[in-house]
PDB file of C-alpha atoms and ligand atoms in Angstrom:
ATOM      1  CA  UNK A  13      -7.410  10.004  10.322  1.00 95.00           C
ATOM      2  CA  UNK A  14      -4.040   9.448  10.070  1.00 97.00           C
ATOM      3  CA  UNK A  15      -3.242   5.841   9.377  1.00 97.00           C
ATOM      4  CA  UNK A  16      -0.549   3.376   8.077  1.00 98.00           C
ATOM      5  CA  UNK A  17      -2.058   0.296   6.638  1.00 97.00           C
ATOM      6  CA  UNK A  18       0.271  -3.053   6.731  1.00 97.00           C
ATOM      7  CA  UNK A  19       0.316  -6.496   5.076  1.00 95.00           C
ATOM      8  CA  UNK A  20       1.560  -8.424   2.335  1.00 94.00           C
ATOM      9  CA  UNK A  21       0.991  -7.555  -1.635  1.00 92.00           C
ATOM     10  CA  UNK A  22      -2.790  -9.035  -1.674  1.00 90.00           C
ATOM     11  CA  UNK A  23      -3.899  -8.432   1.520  1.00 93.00           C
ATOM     12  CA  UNK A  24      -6.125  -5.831   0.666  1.00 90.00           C
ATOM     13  CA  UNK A  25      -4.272  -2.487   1.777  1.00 94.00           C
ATOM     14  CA  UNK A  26      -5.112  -0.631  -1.098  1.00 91.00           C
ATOM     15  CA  UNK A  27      -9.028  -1.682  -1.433  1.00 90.00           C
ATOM     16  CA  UNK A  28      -9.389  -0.778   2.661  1.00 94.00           C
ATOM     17  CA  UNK A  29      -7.733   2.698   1.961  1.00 95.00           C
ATOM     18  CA  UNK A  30     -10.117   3.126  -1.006  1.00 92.00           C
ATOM     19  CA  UNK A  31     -13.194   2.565   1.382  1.00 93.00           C
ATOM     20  CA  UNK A  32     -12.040   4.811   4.442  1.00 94.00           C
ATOM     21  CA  UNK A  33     -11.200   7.811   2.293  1.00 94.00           C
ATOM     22  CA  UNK A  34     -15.018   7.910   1.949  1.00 92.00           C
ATOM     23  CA  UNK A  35     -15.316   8.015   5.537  1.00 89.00           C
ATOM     24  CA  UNK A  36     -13.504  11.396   6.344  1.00 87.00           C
ATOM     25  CA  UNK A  37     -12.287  12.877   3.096  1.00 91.00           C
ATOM     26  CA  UNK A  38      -8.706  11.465   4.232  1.00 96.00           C
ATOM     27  CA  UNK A  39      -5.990  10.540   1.242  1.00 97.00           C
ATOM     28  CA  UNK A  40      -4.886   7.778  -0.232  1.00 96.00           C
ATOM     29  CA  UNK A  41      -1.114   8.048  -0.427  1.00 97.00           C
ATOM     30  CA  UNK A  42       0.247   4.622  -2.297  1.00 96.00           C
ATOM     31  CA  UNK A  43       4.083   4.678  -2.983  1.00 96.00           C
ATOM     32  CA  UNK A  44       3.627   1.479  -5.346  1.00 93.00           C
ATOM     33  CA  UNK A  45       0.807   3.914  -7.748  1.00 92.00           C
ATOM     34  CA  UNK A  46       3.281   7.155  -7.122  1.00 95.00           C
ATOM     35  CA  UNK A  47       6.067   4.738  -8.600  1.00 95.00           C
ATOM     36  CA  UNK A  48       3.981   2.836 -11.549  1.00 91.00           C
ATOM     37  CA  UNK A  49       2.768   6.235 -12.018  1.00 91.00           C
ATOM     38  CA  UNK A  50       6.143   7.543 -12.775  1.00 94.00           C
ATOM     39  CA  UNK A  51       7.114   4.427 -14.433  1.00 93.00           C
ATOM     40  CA  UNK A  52       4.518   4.897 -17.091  1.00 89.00           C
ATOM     41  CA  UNK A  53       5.452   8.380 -17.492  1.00 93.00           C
ATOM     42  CA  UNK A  54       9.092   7.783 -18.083  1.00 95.00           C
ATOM     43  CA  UNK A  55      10.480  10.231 -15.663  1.00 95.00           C
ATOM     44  CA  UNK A  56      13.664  10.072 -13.889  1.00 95.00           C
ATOM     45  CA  UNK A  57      12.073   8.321 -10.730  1.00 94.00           C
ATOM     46  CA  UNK A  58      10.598   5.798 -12.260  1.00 95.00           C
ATOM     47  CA  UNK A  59      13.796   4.884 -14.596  1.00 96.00           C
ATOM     48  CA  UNK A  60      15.345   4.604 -11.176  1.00 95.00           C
ATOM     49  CA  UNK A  61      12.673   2.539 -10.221  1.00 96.00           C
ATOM     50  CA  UNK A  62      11.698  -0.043 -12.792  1.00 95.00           C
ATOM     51  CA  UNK A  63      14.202  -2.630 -12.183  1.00 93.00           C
ATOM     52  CA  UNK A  64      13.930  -3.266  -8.552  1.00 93.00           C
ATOM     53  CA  UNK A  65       9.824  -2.529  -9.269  1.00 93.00           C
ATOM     54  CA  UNK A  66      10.218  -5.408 -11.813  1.00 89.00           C
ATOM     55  CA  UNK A  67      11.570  -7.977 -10.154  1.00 87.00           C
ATOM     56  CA  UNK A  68       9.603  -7.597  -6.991  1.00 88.00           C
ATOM     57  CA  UNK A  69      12.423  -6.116  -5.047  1.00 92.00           C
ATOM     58  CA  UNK A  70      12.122  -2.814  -3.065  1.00 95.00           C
ATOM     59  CA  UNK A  71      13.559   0.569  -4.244  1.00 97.00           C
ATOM     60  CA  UNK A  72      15.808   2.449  -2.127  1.00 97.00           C
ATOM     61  CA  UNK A  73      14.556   3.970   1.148  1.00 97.00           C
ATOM     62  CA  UNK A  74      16.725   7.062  -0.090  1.00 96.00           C
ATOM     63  CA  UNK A  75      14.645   7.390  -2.942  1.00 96.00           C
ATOM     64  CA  UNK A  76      10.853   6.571  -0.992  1.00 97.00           C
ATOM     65  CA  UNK A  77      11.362   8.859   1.675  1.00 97.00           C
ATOM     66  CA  UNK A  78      12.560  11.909  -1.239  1.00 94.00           C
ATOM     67  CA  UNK A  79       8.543  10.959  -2.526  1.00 95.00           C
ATOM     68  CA  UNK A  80       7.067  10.686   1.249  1.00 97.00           C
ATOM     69  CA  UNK A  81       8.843  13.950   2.331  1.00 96.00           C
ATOM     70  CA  UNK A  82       7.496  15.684  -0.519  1.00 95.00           C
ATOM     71  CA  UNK A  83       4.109  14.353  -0.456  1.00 96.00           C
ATOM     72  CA  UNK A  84       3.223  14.584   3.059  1.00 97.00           C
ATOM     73  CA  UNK A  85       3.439  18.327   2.956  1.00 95.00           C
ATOM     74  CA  UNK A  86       0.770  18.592   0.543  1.00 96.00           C
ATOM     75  CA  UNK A  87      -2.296  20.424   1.601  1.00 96.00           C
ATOM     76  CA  UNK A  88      -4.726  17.531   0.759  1.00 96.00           C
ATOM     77  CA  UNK A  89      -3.012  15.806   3.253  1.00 97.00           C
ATOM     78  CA  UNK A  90      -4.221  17.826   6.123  1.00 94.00           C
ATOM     79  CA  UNK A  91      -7.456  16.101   6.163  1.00 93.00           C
ATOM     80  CA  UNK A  92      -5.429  13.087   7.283  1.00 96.00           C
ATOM     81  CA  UNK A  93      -3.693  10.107   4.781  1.00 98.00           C
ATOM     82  CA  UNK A  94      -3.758   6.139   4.522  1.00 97.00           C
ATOM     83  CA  UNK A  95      -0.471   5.205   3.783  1.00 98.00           C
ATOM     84  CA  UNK A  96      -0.513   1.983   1.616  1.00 97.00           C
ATOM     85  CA  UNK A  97       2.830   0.587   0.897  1.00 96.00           C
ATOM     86  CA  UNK A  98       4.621   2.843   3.208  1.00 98.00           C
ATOM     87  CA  UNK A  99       6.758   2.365   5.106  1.00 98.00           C
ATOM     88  CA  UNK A 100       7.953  -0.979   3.631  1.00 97.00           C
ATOM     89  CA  UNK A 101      11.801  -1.678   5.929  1.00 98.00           C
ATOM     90  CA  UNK A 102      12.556  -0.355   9.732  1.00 98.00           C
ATOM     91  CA  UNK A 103      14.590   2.442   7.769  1.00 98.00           C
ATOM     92  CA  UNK A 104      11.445   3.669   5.981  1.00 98.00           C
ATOM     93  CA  UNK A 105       9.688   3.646   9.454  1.00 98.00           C
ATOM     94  CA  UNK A 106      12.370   5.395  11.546  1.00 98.00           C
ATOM     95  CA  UNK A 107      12.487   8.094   8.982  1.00 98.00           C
ATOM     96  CA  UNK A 108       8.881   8.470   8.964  1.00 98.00           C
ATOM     97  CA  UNK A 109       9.018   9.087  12.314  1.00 97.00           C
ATOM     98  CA  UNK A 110      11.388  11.621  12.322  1.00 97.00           C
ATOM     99  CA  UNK A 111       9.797  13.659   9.713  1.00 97.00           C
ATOM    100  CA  UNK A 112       6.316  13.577  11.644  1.00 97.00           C
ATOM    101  CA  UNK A 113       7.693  14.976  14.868  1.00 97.00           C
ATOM    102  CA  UNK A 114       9.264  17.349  12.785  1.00 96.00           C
ATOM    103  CA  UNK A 115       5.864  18.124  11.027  1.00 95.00           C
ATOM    104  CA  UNK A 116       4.415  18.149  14.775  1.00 96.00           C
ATOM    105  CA  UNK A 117       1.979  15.080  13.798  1.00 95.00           C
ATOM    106  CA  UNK A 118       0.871  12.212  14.859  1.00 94.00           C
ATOM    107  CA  UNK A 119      -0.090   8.553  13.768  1.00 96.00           C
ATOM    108  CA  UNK A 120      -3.769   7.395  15.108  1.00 96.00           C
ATOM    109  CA  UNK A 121      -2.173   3.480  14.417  1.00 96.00           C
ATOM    110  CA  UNK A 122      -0.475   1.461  12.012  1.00 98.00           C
ATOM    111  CA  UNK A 123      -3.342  -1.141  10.808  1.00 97.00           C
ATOM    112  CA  UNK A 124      -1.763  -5.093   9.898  1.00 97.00           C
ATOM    113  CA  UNK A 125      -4.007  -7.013   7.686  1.00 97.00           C
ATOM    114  CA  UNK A 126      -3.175 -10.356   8.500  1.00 95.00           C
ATOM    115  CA  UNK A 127      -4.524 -12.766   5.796  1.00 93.00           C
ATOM    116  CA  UNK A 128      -3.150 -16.791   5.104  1.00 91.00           C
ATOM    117  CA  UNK A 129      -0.734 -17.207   2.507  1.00 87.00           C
ATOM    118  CA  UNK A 130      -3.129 -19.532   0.154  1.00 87.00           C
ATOM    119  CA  UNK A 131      -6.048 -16.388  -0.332  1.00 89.00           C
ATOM    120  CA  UNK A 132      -2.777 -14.134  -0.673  1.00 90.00           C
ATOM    121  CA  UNK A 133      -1.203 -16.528  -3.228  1.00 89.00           C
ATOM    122  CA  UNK A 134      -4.763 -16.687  -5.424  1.00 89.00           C
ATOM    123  CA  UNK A 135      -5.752 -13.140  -5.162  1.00 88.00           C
ATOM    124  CA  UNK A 136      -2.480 -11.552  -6.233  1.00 89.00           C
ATOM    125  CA  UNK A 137      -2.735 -14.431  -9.540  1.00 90.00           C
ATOM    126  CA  UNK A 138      -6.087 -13.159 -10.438  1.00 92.00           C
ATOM    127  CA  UNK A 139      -5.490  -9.503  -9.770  1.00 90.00           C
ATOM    128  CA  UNK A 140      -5.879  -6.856 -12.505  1.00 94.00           C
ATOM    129  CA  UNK A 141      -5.096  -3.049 -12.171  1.00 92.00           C
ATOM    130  CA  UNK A 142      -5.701   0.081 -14.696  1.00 93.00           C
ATOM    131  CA  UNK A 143      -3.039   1.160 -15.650  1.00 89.00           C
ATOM    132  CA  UNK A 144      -4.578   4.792 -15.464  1.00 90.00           C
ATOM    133  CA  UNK A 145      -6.624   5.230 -12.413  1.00 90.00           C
ATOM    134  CA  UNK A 146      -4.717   2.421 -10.695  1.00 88.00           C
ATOM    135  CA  UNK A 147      -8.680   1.125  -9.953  1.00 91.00           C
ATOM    136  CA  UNK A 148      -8.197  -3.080  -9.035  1.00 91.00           C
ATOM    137  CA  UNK A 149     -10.307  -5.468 -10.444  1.00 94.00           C
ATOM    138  CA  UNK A 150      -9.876  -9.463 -10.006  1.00 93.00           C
ATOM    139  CA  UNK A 151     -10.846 -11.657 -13.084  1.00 93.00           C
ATOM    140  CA  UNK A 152     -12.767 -14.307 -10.679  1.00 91.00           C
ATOM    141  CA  UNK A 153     -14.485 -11.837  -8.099  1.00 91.00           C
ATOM    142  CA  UNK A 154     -14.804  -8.707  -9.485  1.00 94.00           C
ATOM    143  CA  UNK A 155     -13.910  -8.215 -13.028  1.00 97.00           C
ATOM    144  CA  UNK A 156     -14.383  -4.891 -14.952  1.00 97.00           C
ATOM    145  CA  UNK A 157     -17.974  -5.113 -17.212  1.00 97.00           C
ATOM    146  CA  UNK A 158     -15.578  -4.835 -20.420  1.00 97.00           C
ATOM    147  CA  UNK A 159     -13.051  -7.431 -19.983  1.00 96.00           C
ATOM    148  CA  UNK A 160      -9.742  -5.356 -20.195  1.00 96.00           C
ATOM    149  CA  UNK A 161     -11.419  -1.441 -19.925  1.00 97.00           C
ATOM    150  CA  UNK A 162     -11.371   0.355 -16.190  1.00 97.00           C
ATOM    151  CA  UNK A 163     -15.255   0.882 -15.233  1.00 97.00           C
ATOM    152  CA  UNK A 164     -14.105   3.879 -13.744  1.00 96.00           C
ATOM    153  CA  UNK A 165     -11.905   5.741 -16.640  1.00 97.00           C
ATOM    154  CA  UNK A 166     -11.890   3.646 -19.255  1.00 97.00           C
ATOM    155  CA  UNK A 167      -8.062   2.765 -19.269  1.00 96.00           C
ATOM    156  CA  UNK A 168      -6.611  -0.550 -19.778  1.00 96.00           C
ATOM    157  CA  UNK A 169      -6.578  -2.898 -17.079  1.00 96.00           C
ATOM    158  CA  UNK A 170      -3.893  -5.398 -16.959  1.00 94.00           C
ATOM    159  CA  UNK A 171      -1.655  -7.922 -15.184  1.00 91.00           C
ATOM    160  CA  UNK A 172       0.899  -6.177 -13.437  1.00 86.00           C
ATOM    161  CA  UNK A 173       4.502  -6.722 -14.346  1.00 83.00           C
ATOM    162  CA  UNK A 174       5.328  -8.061 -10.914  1.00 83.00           C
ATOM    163  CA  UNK A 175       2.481 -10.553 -11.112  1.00 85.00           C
ATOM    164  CA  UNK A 176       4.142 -13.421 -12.843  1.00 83.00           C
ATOM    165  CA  UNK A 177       4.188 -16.093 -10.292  1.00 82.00           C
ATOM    166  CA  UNK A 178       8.313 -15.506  -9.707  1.00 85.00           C
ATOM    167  CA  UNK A 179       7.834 -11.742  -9.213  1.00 86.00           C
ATOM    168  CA  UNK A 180       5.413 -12.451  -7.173  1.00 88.00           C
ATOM    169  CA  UNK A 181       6.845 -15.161  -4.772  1.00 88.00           C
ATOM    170  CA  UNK A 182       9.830 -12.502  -4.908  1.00 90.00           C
ATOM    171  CA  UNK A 183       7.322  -9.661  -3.369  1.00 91.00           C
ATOM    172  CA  UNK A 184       6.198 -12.315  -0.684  1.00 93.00           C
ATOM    173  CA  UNK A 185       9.438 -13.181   0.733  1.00 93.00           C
ATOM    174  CA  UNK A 186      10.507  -9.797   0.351  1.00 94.00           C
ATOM    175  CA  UNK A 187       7.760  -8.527   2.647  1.00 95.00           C
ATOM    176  CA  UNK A 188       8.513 -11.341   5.226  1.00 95.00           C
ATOM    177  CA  UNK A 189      12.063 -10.281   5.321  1.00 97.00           C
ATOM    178  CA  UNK A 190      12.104  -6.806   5.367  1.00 96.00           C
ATOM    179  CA  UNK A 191       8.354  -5.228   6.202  1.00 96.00           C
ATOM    180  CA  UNK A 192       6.942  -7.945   8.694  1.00 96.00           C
ATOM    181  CA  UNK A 193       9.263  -6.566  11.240  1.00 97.00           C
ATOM    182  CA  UNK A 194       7.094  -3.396  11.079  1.00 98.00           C
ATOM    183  CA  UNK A 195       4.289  -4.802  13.166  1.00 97.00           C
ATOM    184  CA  UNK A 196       7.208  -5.353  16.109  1.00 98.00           C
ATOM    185  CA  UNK A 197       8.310  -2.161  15.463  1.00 98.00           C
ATOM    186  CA  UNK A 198       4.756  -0.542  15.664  1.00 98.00           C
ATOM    187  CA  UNK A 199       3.748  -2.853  18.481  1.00 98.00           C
ATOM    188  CA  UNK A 200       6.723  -1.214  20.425  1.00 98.00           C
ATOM    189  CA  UNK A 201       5.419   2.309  19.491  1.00 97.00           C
ATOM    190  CA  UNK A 202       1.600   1.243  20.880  1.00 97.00           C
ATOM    191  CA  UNK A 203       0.206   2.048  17.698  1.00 97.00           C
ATOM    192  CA  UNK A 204      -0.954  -1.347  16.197  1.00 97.00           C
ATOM    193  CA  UNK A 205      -3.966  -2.863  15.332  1.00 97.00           C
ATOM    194  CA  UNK A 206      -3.812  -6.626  13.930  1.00 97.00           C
ATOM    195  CA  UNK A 207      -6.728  -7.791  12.212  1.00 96.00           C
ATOM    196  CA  UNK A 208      -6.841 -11.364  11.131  1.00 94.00           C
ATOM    197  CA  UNK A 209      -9.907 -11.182   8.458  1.00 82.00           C
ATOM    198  CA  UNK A 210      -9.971 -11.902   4.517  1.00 78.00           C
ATOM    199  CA  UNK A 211     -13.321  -9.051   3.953  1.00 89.00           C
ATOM    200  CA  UNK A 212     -12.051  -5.672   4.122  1.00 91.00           C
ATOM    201  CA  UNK A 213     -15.589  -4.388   5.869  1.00 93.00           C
ATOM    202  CA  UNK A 214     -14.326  -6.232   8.734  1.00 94.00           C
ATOM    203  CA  UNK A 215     -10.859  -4.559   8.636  1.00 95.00           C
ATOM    204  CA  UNK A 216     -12.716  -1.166   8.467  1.00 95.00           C
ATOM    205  CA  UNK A 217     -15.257  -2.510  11.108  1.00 95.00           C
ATOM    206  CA  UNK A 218     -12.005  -3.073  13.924  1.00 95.00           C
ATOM    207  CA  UNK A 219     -10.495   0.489  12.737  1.00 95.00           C
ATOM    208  CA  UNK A 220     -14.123   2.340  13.637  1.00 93.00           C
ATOM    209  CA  UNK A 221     -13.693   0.848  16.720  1.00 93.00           C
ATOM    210  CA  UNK A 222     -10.273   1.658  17.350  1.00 93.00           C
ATOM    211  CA  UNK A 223     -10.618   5.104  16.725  1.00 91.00           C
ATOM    212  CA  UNK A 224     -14.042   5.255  18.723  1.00 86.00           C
ATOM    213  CA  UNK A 225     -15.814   6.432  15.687  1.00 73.00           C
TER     214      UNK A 225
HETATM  215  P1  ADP B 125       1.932  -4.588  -3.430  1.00 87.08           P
HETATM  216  O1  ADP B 125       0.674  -4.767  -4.182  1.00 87.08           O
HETATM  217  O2  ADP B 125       2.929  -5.663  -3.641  1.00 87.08           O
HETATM  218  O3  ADP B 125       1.749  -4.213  -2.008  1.00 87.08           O
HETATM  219  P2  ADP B 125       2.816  -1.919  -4.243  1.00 87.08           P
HETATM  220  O4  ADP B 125       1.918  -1.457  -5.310  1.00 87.08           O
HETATM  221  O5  ADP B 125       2.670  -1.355  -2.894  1.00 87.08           O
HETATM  222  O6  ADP B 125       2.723  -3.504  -4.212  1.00 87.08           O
HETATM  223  O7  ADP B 125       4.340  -1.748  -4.704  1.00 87.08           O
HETATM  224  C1  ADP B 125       4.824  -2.242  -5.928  1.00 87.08           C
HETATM  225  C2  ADP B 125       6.330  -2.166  -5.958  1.00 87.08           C
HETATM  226  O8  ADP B 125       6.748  -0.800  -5.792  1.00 87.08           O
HETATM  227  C3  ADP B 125       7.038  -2.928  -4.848  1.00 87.08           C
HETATM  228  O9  ADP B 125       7.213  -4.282  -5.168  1.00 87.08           O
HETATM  229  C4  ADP B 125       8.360  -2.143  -4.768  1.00 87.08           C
HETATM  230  O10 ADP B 125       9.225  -2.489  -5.826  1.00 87.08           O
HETATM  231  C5  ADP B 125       7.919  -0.716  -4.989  1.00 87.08           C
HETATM  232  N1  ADP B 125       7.584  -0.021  -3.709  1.00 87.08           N
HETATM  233  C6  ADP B 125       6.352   0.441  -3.352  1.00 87.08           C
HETATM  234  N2  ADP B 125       6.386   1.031  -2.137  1.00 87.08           N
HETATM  235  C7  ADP B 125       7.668   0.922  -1.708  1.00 87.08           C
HETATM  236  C8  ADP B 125       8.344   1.308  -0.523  1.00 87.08           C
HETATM  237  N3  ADP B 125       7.715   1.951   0.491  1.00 87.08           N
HETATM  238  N4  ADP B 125       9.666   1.025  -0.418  1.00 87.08           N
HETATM  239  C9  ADP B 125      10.322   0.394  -1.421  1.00 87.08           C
HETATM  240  N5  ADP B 125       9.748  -0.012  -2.550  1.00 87.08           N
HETATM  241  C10 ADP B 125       8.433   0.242  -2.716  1.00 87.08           C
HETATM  242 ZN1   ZN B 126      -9.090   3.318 -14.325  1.00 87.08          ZN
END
């Protein structure tokens, strides 16, 4: 399948896209992981993208769609992708657009997770994340068995730089500025599913039945 998964930082895009990659062997493709990814590595990309990443501010669409481009014409992706975190501002989805028809593919639908503000607010404060494996854990609900080591590979899991409470009010605004106008935009296209729920088996539950499987 070949899907684009929308909501706010918290609403569970990431954890969803986990879950259906079991389902058909599709990838995971996460800008925010690419970028902390190249962050931690200290390459050129992610010195051009720490600041922004920081503060909770987007990086450019110039420099997403350079990763996208890039990344979609990987073989793994042929087996279909989840894009989580992408694409984040109208730009970002126009371009998209263009590059798939030049590809000669096609979206199956652009998934919003619609959850309230308040679980949003409380999940993103109690969020951790390896550093490694990019694996997300939440102290409260589901906290890795050694407090600070990733179950899965055994790298530290921390607080995220953008998850002091100002980054983090930052990311929310951001996202109601500049990537809420994506469902419109996606609406307009006949591609979206909305799905108001706060457990992501019922998100995957309404994207089975979308896609009749
Ligand atoms: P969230 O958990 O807030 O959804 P992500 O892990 O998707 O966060 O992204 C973390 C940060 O990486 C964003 O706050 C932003 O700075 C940057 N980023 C990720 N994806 C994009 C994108 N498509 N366009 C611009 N910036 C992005
Ligand atoms: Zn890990």
């Amino acid at each position: 399948m070949k899907l684009i998964l929308l909501g706010a930082p918290g609403a569970g895009k990431g954890t969803v896209a986990k879950l259906l990659t079991k389902m058909d062997g599709s990838v995971q493709i996460s800008t925010g992981d690419i970028l902390r990814g190249a962050v931690a590595a200290g390459t050129e990309l992610g010195k051009q993208a720490e600041a922004a990443m920081k503060a909770g501010d987007l990086v450019s669409d110039d420099l997403i769609m350079g990763i996208m481009e890039e990344r979609l014409q990987q073989d793994d992706c042929k087996a279909g992708y989840l894009l989580d975190g992408f694409p984040r501002t109208i730009p970002q989805a126009e371009a998209l657009k263009v590059l798939l028809d030049k590809m000669g593919e096609k979206l199956d639908c652009a998934v919003e997770i619609d959850v309230p503000r308040d679980v949003i607010l409380d999940r993103l404060t109690t969020r951790r994340t390896c550093t490694q494996c990019g694996e997300i854990y939440n102290v409260k609900s589901n906290p890795p068995k050694v407090e600070g080591v990733c179950d899965k590979c055994g790298g530290p899991v921390v607080q995220r730089d953008d998850e002091t409470e100002e980054a983090i009010s930052n990311r929310l605004n951001v996202y109601n500025e500049q990537t809420a106008p994506l469902v419109g935009f996606y609406k307009n296209e006949g591609l979206l599913l909305s799905v108001k729920a706060t457990s992501s088996d019922a998100v995957i539950d309404a994207i089975k039945e979308k896609l009749g499987q």
